[in-house]
Amino acid sequence: MSASLPPVLDAWRMVAAKRRFEGRLPLSGMTRLREGLMDAEGDCRYEMEFGRDSLDLRYVEIRLEAELPLQCQRTLERFLHPVQLVQRLGLITDEAQEAALPEGMEPILLDAHGELHPAELVEDELILAIPVVPIDPRSMEVTAEWPADIEEEEVKPNPFAALAALKAPKK
């Protein structure tokens, strides 16, 4: 069953009911993400599915598709950085449970009530998808070619050589 995304949900009930959510969230509504973007035009398509895996571990799986408007650090122009990711997050109540999660499954630490803010979870994943140095792959690499036969500057006389002559002992 698919539904629109509520602002807060009970993760434990969602796991028990094997709930699935899908829809779109505007980038303009993600205040923390906007700091890393050139502008807030566009949206993010999401799918969020709750369940238990073969080891009986509770999880939420997030699938995101977005085009983030970033500033290319090579050309300083706007470009759209495509993001397509699938991330399975293990729902835990104690940090000691993190060791039981399989490799590649990131933990989400929740309290006993299981309160989860799904829009913030989507925003967190998009923030992590922003490259440290955004570069438009279509931009041309800047290279500098230096001529191999650069002539050495002529040796200039040392201006203090005259002082050395004064310092020499007189006969």
Tab-separated table of C-alpha atoms in Angstrom:
chain	number	residue	atom	x	y	z
A	1	MET	CA	0.000	0.000	0.000
A	2	SER	CA	1.319	3.439	-0.912
A	3	ALA	CA	0.435	6.728	0.757
A	4	SER	CA	1.590	10.339	0.910
A	5	LEU	CA	4.300	11.228	3.401
A	6	PRO	CA	3.129	12.431	6.848
A	7	PRO	CA	5.345	14.915	8.762
A	8	VAL	CA	5.922	12.461	11.659
A	9	LEU	CA	5.299	8.755	11.846
A	10	ASP	CA	5.739	5.834	14.229
A	11	ALA	CA	8.479	3.727	12.670
A	12	TRP	CA	7.594	0.625	14.710
A	13	ARG	CA	3.983	0.677	13.501
A	14	MET	CA	5.140	1.278	9.926
A	15	VAL	CA	7.427	-1.780	10.117
A	16	ALA	CA	4.629	-3.942	11.566
A	17	ALA	CA	2.245	-2.817	8.805
A	18	LYS	CA	4.953	-3.015	6.065
A	19	ARG	CA	3.958	0.473	4.918
A	20	ARG	CA	5.193	2.077	1.733
A	21	PHE	CA	5.180	5.766	0.875
A	22	GLU	CA	5.958	7.480	-2.406
A	23	GLY	CA	5.651	10.942	-3.835
A	24	ARG	CA	7.559	14.156	-4.454
A	25	LEU	CA	9.073	16.707	-2.085
A	26	PRO	CA	10.051	20.201	-3.301
A	27	LEU	CA	13.704	21.152	-2.835
A	28	SER	CA	12.530	24.599	-1.698
A	29	GLY	CA	11.097	23.029	1.480
A	30	MET	CA	14.464	21.551	2.525
A	31	THR	CA	16.156	24.369	4.436
A	32	ARG	CA	19.380	22.513	5.303
A	33	LEU	CA	19.815	21.225	1.745
A	34	ARG	CA	19.231	24.666	0.191
A	35	GLU	CA	22.489	25.924	1.758
A	36	GLY	CA	24.451	23.653	-0.588
A	37	LEU	CA	22.393	24.370	-3.707
A	38	MET	CA	22.685	27.179	-6.227
A	39	ASP	CA	18.894	27.590	-6.158
A	40	ALA	CA	15.929	25.575	-4.881
A	41	GLU	CA	14.193	24.808	-8.177
A	42	GLY	CA	12.970	21.261	-8.640
A	43	ASP	CA	11.829	18.403	-6.497
A	44	CYS	CA	12.815	14.953	-5.298
A	45	ARG	CA	10.918	11.797	-6.126
A	46	TYR	CA	10.992	9.365	-3.200
A	47	GLU	CA	9.879	5.885	-2.248
A	48	MET	CA	10.090	4.781	1.370
A	49	GLU	CA	9.385	1.206	2.405
A	50	PHE	CA	9.344	-0.226	5.943
A	51	GLY	CA	9.825	-3.883	6.816
A	52	ARG	CA	11.925	-6.662	8.323
A	53	ASP	CA	14.746	-8.450	6.525
A	54	SER	CA	15.699	-12.141	6.587
A	55	LEU	CA	17.574	-11.597	9.885
A	56	ASP	CA	14.407	-10.055	11.386
A	57	LEU	CA	16.040	-6.619	11.510
A	58	ARG	CA	13.704	-3.642	11.173
A	59	TYR	CA	14.571	-1.280	8.347
A	60	VAL	CA	13.396	1.544	6.155
A	61	GLU	CA	14.527	1.482	2.528
A	62	ILE	CA	14.701	4.815	0.729
A	63	ARG	CA	14.843	5.274	-3.041
A	64	LEU	CA	15.471	8.820	-4.267
A	65	GLU	CA	15.670	10.499	-7.653
A	66	ALA	CA	16.486	14.192	-7.965
A	67	GLU	CA	18.466	16.699	-9.966
A	68	LEU	CA	20.257	19.045	-7.592
A	69	PRO	CA	21.118	22.513	-8.962
A	70	LEU	CA	24.781	22.998	-8.011
A	71	GLN	CA	27.502	25.481	-8.921
A	72	CYS	CA	30.327	23.953	-10.936
A	73	GLN	CA	33.625	24.773	-9.243
A	74	ARG	CA	35.422	24.692	-12.587
A	75	THR	CA	33.168	27.083	-14.548
A	76	LEU	CA	31.157	28.699	-11.702
A	77	GLU	CA	27.990	28.007	-13.695
A	78	ARG	CA	24.814	26.225	-12.631
A	79	PHE	CA	24.413	22.556	-13.536
A	80	LEU	CA	22.043	19.771	-12.528
A	81	HIS	CA	23.676	16.968	-10.554
A	82	PRO	CA	21.631	13.758	-10.999
A	83	VAL	CA	21.012	11.753	-7.826
A	84	GLN	CA	19.644	8.225	-7.894
A	85	LEU	CA	20.151	6.247	-4.733
A	86	VAL	CA	18.814	3.301	-2.805
A	87	GLN	CA	19.695	3.187	0.885
A	88	ARG	CA	18.523	0.647	3.452
A	89	LEU	CA	18.660	2.043	6.982
A	90	GLY	CA	18.500	-0.195	10.044
A	91	LEU	CA	16.144	1.021	12.774
A	92	ILE	CA	17.816	0.632	16.199
A	93	THR	CA	17.051	1.806	19.749
A	94	ASP	CA	20.529	1.356	21.237
A	95	GLU	CA	23.983	2.053	19.800
A	96	ALA	CA	25.050	-1.497	20.726
A	97	GLN	CA	22.571	-2.831	18.121
A	98	GLU	CA	24.591	-1.176	15.344
A	99	ALA	CA	27.105	-4.048	15.373
A	100	ALA	CA	24.320	-6.503	14.421
A	101	LEU	CA	23.500	-4.619	11.216
A	102	PRO	CA	24.791	-6.157	7.985
A	103	GLU	CA	27.549	-4.421	6.055
A	104	GLY	CA	26.242	-1.515	3.993
A	105	MET	CA	23.184	-0.914	6.183
A	106	GLU	CA	23.434	2.427	7.960
A	107	PRO	CA	21.773	2.807	11.387
A	108	ILE	CA	19.059	5.220	12.489
A	109	LEU	CA	18.902	5.593	16.248
A	110	LEU	CA	15.284	5.987	17.424
A	111	ASP	CA	13.751	6.262	20.874
A	112	ALA	CA	11.293	3.697	22.269
A	113	HIS	CA	8.389	5.628	20.715
A	114	GLY	CA	9.919	5.240	17.244
A	115	GLU	CA	9.196	8.823	16.179
A	116	LEU	CA	10.594	9.397	12.698
A	117	HIS	CA	10.517	12.525	10.519
A	118	PRO	CA	10.547	11.068	6.986
A	119	ALA	CA	11.045	14.365	5.103
A	120	GLU	CA	14.171	15.045	7.199
A	121	LEU	CA	15.408	11.564	6.352
A	122	VAL	CA	15.035	12.296	2.621
A	123	GLU	CA	16.798	15.640	3.108
A	124	ASP	CA	19.671	13.968	4.998
A	125	GLU	CA	20.255	11.517	2.148
A	126	LEU	CA	20.252	14.326	-0.440
A	127	ILE	CA	22.755	16.337	1.617
A	128	LEU	CA	25.044	13.298	1.693
A	129	ALA	CA	24.713	12.988	-2.103
A	130	ILE	CA	26.196	16.456	-2.760
A	131	PRO	CA	29.807	16.077	-3.922
A	132	VAL	CA	32.496	17.834	-1.881
A	133	VAL	CA	33.669	19.653	-5.012
A	134	PRO	CA	30.809	19.834	-7.526
A	135	ILE	CA	32.082	19.741	-11.110
A	136	ASP	CA	29.854	19.583	-14.152
A	137	PRO	CA	31.054	16.518	-16.103
A	138	ARG	CA	30.375	18.356	-19.378
A	139	SER	CA	32.763	21.211	-18.516
A	140	MET	CA	36.168	21.348	-20.122
A	141	GLU	CA	39.160	20.643	-17.945
A	142	VAL	CA	41.391	23.670	-17.503
A	143	THR	CA	44.983	22.937	-18.388
A	144	ALA	CA	48.033	25.123	-18.638
A	145	GLU	CA	50.862	24.433	-21.046
A	146	TRP	CA	54.225	25.869	-20.252
A	147	PRO	CA	56.809	26.147	-23.022
A	148	ALA	CA	59.711	23.775	-22.453
A	149	ASP	CA	62.333	26.285	-23.592
A	150	ILE	CA	61.787	29.106	-21.121
A	151	GLU	CA	65.033	31.029	-21.030
A	152	GLU	CA	66.627	31.703	-17.707
A	153	GLU	CA	66.728	35.332	-16.750
A	154	GLU	CA	70.123	36.933	-17.213
A	155	VAL	CA	72.179	36.876	-14.085
A	156	LYS	CA	71.950	40.314	-12.554
A	157	PRO	CA	74.832	41.680	-10.537
A	158	ASN	CA	74.349	41.537	-6.812
A	159	PRO	CA	73.678	45.092	-5.592
A	160	PHE	CA	75.594	44.338	-2.408
A	161	ALA	CA	78.766	43.326	-4.296
A	162	ALA	CA	80.009	46.927	-4.043
A	163	LEU	CA	79.676	46.749	-0.268
A	164	ALA	CA	81.765	43.583	-0.221
A	165	ALA	CA	84.555	45.506	-1.947
A	166	LEU	CA	84.440	48.178	0.789
A	167	LYS	CA	84.583	45.524	3.471
A	168	ALA	CA	87.733	43.966	2.000
A	169	PRO	CA	90.882	44.764	4.027
A	170	LYS	CA	92.946	47.672	2.680
A	171	LYS	CA	96.630	47.278	1.977
